[in-house]
Each structure stands twice: as structure tokens, then as C-alpha cells.
Coordinates of C-alpha atoms in Angstrom, one line a residue:
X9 CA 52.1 -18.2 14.5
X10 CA 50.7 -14.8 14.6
X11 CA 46.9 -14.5 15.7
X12 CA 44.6 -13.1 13.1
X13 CA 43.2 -10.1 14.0
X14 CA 39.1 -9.6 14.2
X15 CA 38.0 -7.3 11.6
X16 CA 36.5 -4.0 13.0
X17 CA 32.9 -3.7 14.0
X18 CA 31.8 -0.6 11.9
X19 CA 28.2 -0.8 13.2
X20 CA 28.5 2.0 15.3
X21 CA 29.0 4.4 12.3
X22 CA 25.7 3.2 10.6
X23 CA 23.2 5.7 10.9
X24 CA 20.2 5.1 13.0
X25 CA 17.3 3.6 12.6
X26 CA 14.7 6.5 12.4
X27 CA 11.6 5.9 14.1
X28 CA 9.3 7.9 11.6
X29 CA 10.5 6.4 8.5
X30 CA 8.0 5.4 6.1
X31 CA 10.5 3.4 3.2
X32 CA 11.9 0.3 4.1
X33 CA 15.3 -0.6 2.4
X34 CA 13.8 -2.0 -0.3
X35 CA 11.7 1.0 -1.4
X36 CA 8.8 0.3 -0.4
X37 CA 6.6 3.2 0.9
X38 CA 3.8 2.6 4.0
X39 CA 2.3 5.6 2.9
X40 CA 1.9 4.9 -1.2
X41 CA 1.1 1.4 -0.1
X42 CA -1.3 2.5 2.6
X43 CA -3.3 4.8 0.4
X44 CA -3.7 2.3 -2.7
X45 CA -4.7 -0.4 -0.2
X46 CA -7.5 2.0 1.9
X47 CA -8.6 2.8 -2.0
X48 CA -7.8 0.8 -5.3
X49 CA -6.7 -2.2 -3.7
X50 CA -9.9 -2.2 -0.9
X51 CA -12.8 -1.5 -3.3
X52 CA -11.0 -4.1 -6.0
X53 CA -11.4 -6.6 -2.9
X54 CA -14.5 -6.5 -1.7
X55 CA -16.5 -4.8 -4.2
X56 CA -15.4 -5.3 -7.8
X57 CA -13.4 -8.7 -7.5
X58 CA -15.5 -10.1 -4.5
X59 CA -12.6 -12.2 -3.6
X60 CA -13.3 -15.5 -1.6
X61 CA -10.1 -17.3 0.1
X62 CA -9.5 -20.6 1.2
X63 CA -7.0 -22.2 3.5
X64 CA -5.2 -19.0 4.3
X65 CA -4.3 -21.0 8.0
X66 CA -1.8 -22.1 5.5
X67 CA 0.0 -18.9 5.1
X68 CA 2.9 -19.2 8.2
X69 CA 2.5 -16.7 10.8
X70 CA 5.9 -16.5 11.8
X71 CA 9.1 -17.1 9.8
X72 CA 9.9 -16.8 5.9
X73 CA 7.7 -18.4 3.4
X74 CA 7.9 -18.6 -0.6
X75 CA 4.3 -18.4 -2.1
X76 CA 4.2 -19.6 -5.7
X77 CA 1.1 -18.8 -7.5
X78 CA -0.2 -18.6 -11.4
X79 CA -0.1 -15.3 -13.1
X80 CA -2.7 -13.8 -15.6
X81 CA -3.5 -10.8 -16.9
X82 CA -2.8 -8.4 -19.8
X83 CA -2.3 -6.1 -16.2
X84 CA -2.6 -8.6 -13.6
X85 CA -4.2 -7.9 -10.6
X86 CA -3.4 -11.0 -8.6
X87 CA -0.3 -10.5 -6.3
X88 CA -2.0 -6.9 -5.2
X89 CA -5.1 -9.1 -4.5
X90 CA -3.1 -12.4 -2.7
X91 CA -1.2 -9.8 -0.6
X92 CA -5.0 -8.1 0.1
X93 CA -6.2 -11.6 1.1
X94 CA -3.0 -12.2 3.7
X95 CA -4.1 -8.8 5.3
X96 CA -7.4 -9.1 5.7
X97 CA -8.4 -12.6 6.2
X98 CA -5.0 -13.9 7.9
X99 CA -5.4 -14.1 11.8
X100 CA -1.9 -12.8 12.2
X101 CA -1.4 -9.8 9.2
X102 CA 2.1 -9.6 7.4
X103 CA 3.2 -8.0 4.6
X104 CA 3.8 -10.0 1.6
X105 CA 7.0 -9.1 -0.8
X106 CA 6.4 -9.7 -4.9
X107 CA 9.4 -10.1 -7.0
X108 CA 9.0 -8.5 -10.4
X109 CA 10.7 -8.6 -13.6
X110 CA 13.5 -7.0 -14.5
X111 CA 11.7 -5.2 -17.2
X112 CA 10.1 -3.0 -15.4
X113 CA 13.5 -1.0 -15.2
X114 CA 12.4 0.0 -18.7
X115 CA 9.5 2.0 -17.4
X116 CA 11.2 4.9 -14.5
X117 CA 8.1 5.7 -13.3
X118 CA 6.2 2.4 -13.2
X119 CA 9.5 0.5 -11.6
X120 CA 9.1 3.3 -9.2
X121 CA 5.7 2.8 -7.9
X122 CA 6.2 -1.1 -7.8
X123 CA 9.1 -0.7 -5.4
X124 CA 6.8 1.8 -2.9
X125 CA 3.9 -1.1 -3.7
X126 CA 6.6 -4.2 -2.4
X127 CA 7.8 -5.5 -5.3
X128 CA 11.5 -6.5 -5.1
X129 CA 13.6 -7.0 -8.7
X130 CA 13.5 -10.9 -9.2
X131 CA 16.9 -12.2 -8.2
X132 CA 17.8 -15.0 -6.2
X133 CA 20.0 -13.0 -3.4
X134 CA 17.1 -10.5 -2.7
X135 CA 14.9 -13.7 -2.5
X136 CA 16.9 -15.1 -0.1
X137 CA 17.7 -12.2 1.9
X138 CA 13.6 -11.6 2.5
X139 CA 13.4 -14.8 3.4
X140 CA 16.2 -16.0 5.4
X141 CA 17.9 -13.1 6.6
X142 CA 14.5 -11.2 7.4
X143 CA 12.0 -13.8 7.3
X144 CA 9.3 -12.2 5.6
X145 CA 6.6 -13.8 2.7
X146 CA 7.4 -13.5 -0.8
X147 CA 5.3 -14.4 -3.3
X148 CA 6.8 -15.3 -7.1
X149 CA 5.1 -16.2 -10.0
X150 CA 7.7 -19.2 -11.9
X151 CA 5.3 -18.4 -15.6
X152 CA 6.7 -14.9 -15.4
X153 CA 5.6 -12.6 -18.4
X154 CA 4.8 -15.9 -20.3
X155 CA 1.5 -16.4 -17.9
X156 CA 0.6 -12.3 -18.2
X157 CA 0.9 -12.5 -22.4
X158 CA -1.0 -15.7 -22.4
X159 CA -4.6 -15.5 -24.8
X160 CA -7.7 -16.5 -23.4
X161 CA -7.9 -19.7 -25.4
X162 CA -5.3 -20.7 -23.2
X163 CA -6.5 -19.8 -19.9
X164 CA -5.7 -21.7 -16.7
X165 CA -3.2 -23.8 -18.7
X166 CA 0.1 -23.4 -16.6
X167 CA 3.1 -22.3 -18.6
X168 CA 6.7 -23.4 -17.5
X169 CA 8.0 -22.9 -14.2
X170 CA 11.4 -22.0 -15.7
X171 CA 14.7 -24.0 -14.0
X172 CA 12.9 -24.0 -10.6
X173 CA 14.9 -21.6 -9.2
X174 CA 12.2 -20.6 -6.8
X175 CA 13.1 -23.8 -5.6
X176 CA 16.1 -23.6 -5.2
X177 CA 16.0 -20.3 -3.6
X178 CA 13.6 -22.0 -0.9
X179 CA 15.9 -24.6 -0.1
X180 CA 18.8 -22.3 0.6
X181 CA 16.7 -20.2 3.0
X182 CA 15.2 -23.7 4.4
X183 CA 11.4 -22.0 4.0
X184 CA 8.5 -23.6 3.1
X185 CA 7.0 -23.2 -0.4
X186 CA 3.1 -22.7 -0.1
X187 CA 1.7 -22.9 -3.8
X188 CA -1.7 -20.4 -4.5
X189 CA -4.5 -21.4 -6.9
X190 CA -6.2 -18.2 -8.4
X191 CA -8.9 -18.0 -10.7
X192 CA -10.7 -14.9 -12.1
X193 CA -8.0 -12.7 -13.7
X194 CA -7.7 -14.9 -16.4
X195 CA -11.4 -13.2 -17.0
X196 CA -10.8 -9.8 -15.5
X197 CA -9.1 -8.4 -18.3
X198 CA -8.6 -11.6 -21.2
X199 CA -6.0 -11.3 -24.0
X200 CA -8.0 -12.2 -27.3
X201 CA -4.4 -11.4 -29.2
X202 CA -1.3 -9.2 -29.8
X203 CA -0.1 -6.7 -32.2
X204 CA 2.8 -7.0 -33.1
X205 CA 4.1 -4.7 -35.3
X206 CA 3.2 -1.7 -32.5
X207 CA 5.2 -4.3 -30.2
X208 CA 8.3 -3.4 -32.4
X209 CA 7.6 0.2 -33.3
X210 CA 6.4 1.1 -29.5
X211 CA 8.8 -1.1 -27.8
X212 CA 6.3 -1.6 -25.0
X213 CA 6.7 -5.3 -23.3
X214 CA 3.2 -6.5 -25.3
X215 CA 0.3 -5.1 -26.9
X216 CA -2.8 -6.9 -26.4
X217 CA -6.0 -6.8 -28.0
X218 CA -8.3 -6.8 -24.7
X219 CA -12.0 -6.1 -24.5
X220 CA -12.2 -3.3 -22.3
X221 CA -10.1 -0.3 -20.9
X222 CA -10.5 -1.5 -17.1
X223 CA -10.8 -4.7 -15.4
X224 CA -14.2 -6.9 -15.8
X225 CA -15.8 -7.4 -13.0
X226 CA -14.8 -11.4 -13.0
X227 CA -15.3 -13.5 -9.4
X228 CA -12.2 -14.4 -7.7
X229 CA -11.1 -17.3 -5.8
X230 CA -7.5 -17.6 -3.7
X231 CA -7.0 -21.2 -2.8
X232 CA -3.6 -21.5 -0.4
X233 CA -2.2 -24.9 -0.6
X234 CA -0.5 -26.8 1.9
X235 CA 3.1 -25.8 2.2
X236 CA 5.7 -28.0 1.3
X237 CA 9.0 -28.3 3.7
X238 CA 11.8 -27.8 1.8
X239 CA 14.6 -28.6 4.9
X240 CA 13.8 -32.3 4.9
X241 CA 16.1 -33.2 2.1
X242 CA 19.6 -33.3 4.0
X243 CA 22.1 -31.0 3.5
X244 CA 22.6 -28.8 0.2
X245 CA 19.9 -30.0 -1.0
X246 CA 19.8 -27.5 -4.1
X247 CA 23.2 -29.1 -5.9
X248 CA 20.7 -31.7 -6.8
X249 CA 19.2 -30.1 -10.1
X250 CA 17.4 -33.4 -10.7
X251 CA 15.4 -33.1 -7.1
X252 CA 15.0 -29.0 -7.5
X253 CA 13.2 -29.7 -11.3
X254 CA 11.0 -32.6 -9.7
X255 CA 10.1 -29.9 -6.6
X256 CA 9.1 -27.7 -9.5
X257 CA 7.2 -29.9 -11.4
X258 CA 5.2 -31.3 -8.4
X259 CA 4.0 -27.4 -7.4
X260 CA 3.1 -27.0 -10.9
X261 CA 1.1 -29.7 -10.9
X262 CA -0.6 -29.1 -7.8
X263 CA -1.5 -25.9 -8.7
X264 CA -2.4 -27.0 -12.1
X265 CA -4.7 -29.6 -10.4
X266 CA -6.4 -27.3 -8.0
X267 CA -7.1 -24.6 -10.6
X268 CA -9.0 -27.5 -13.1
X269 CA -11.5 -28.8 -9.5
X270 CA -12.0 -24.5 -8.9
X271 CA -13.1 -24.4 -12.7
X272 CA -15.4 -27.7 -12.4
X273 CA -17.0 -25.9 -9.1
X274 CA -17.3 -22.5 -10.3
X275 CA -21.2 -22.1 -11.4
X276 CA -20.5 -18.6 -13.2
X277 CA -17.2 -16.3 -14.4
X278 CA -18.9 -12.9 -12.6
X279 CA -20.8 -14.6 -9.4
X280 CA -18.8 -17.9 -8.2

């Protein structure tokens, strides 16, 4: 029997890696991110939001991780401020990876500026890529635009977590899920209702009937969770859709839970 040949090694042809380069593969800029960060994101932080954080030990400092928070917001400002948190108050700094939806490919310029900000398209190989193959932090939100478009009236109420796919992407990459608990966006800039008809004729995503151009100056409060193992369930442990949907339910709850005791502590919307 003839002996199968090794396919080539074409590494040698790749080009280098350049030292200077500023944009990672994925399109994300140190430069744009470094500037909104020293600026927008740094007076939003510790001036406008006032943000608090608890149990950021729980953030891994070493290997992939899969951070699942709730999302609010007619322009949410939580994963810039989550990703803030991890670099300031985190004893060892990383860079944290949002996935977005695909409908910011509808908006050139906005898609654009999310990609040099870290956000990566929403799809389960560029989750698992991140973080198995380069063992960074992600951070999803499962609500998706159905937490953003959410009225006021409804606040802190979790929507759907979808199919658990977050979960399932976890389990393939064998990385911890660490659920976040965030409240004050819901209040930085509230969703009293839509219009509709300018929904159709402008084709934008939503049009929201908010009370102010800008973000409120609301208090905010990042709660990291304990992480939750996802590599002691055996082998393949993602086939199981029964066990992936009960994974998903269980971070939905314990987010749900913290978010209800932050509420019952929280003396005042604007100062904690």
C-alpha cells in the first residue's frame, strides 16, 4: 500500500507578522480603540456612569472565557462599559471581544467602527475561534436586539436567551461561562415607545421615543458571577440540546436573580 503523502507546509509563504501593526485580524484598531477609551469610554466610566464592580476576581486571567450579560439600551453602553471595568479594575488587564449583530452590516460606517472598537460578527466559528484557538474573553448578550428595543415598563425583565447557542459554543471550546449582572442602562437612556411607521419608511433597526438626545447620567453597577465549567459534562457534551437549553436557562436565571437583589439594594437610579 502506497504511503500518503504529508500535505505541504505553506507557512513559510505567509507574510510576517509586522511589529508596528495596530489592527488585529479581526479589525480591530489599538489606535481607534485607544483614543475612545482615554476619552468617551474614560469620562463615561468614572465620571458620568460612576460605575462600581463587583467580583471581577471572577473574570479568568488566563485562558478563554464566555461572558454573558443583559443588554439595554435604545444605544447601549454596557459591553463598552464591562470591557472598561475588565481594564481598569482587573489585576491582570485583557481585552474583551463583543459579538454584534449581523445587522450592523446594514450601516458601512457604523459596522466599521465596531470592528476597530472589538466587536466580532455573531457567529458561532468566530466564537470559537476567540476562544479556543486564541483564548481570549468574549462577552455575548443571548437577548440580542430584543433586550436593546425593550420599553422601560419592562426593565430588568430578561428576554429569551435564544437556543443557547452561547452554550453550546462554550462547550465546544471547553471555556467557562461567567454570567454579568448590570444595572443602570436600563435608566441611561429608557425606551418609553417606538414609531413605527418611520421604522418602515426609514428602515432604521428601531425608532424609539427616548427622553433625551444623550445618555442620563444613571448609576451603574457590574456584578461578575461565578463562572460555570462547562468541560465537566463528558465528552460532546453539546449534542445534548436538552442539557445546553437547561445551561441556558440556569444563566438566565442567575442573572435574572442577581439583577432583582441589585434593584432591592440600590437606594437611588443616579447615586447607588
Amino acid at each position: 500500500m502506497k504511503e500518503l503523502e504529508a500535505p505541504p507546509d505553506h507557512r513559510a509563504h505567509l507574510p510576517a507578522i509586522e511589529p508596528e501593526r495596530q489592527v488585529t485580524d479581526w479589525g480591530r484598531s489599538e489606535r481607534v480603540e485607544g483614543f475612545f477609551d482615554k476619552t468617551i469610554y474614560e469620562f463615561l466610566y468614572h465620571y458620568w456612569f460612576r460605575v462600581e464592580v463587583e467580583g471581577i476576581e471572577h473574570v479568568p486571567s488566563t485562558g478563554g472565557a464566555l461572558l454573558v450579560s443583559n443588554h439595554s439600551g435604545a444605544l447601549p453602553p454596557d459591553a463598552s462599559m464591562i470591557a472598561k471595568a475588565i481594564k481598569t479594575e482587573h489585576a491582570r488587564p485583557r481585552n474583551l471581544h463583543m459579538t454584534v449583530e449581523h445587522f450592523f452590516k446594514g450601516y458601512p460606517g457604523l459596522s466599521m467602527l465596531v470592528a476597530k472598537l472589538g466587536g466580532v460578527p455573531a457567529h458561532p466559528a468566530n466564537v470559537h475561534r476567540l476562544l479556543h484557538d486564541e483564548e481570549e474573553l468574549v462577552l455575548v448578550f443571548p437577548e440580542g436586539a430584543k433586550g436593546t428595543e425593550k420599553l422601560y415598563k419592562d426593565r430588568y425583565r430578561l428576554q429569551r436567551f435564544g437556543r443557547g447557542g452561547f452554550v453550546e459554543s462554550a462547550m465546544r471550546a471547553r471555556a467557562p461561562i461567567v454570567p454579568v449582572a448590570l444595572i443602570g442602562a436600563e435608566e441611561a437612556m429608557p425606551i418609553f415607545a417606538h414609531i413605527r411607521p418611520l421604522k418602515k419608511l426609514t428602515g432604521l433597526i428601531y425608532v424609539p421615543v427616548i427622553p433625551a438626545p444623550g445618555y442620563l447620567p444613571a448609576k451603574f453597577r457590574i456584578r461578575f458571577l461565578e463562572p460555570i465549567p462547562t468541560d465537566q459534562w463528558g465528552e460532546e457534551p453539546w449534542n445534548d440540546k436538552g442539557l445546553v437549553q437547561t445551561v441556558a436557562e440556569e444563566v438566565r436565571a442567575r442573572i435574572q436573580e442577581e439583577l432583582y437583589e441589585m434593584l432591592a439594594e440600590r437606594k437611588s437610579v443616579w447615586l447607588g
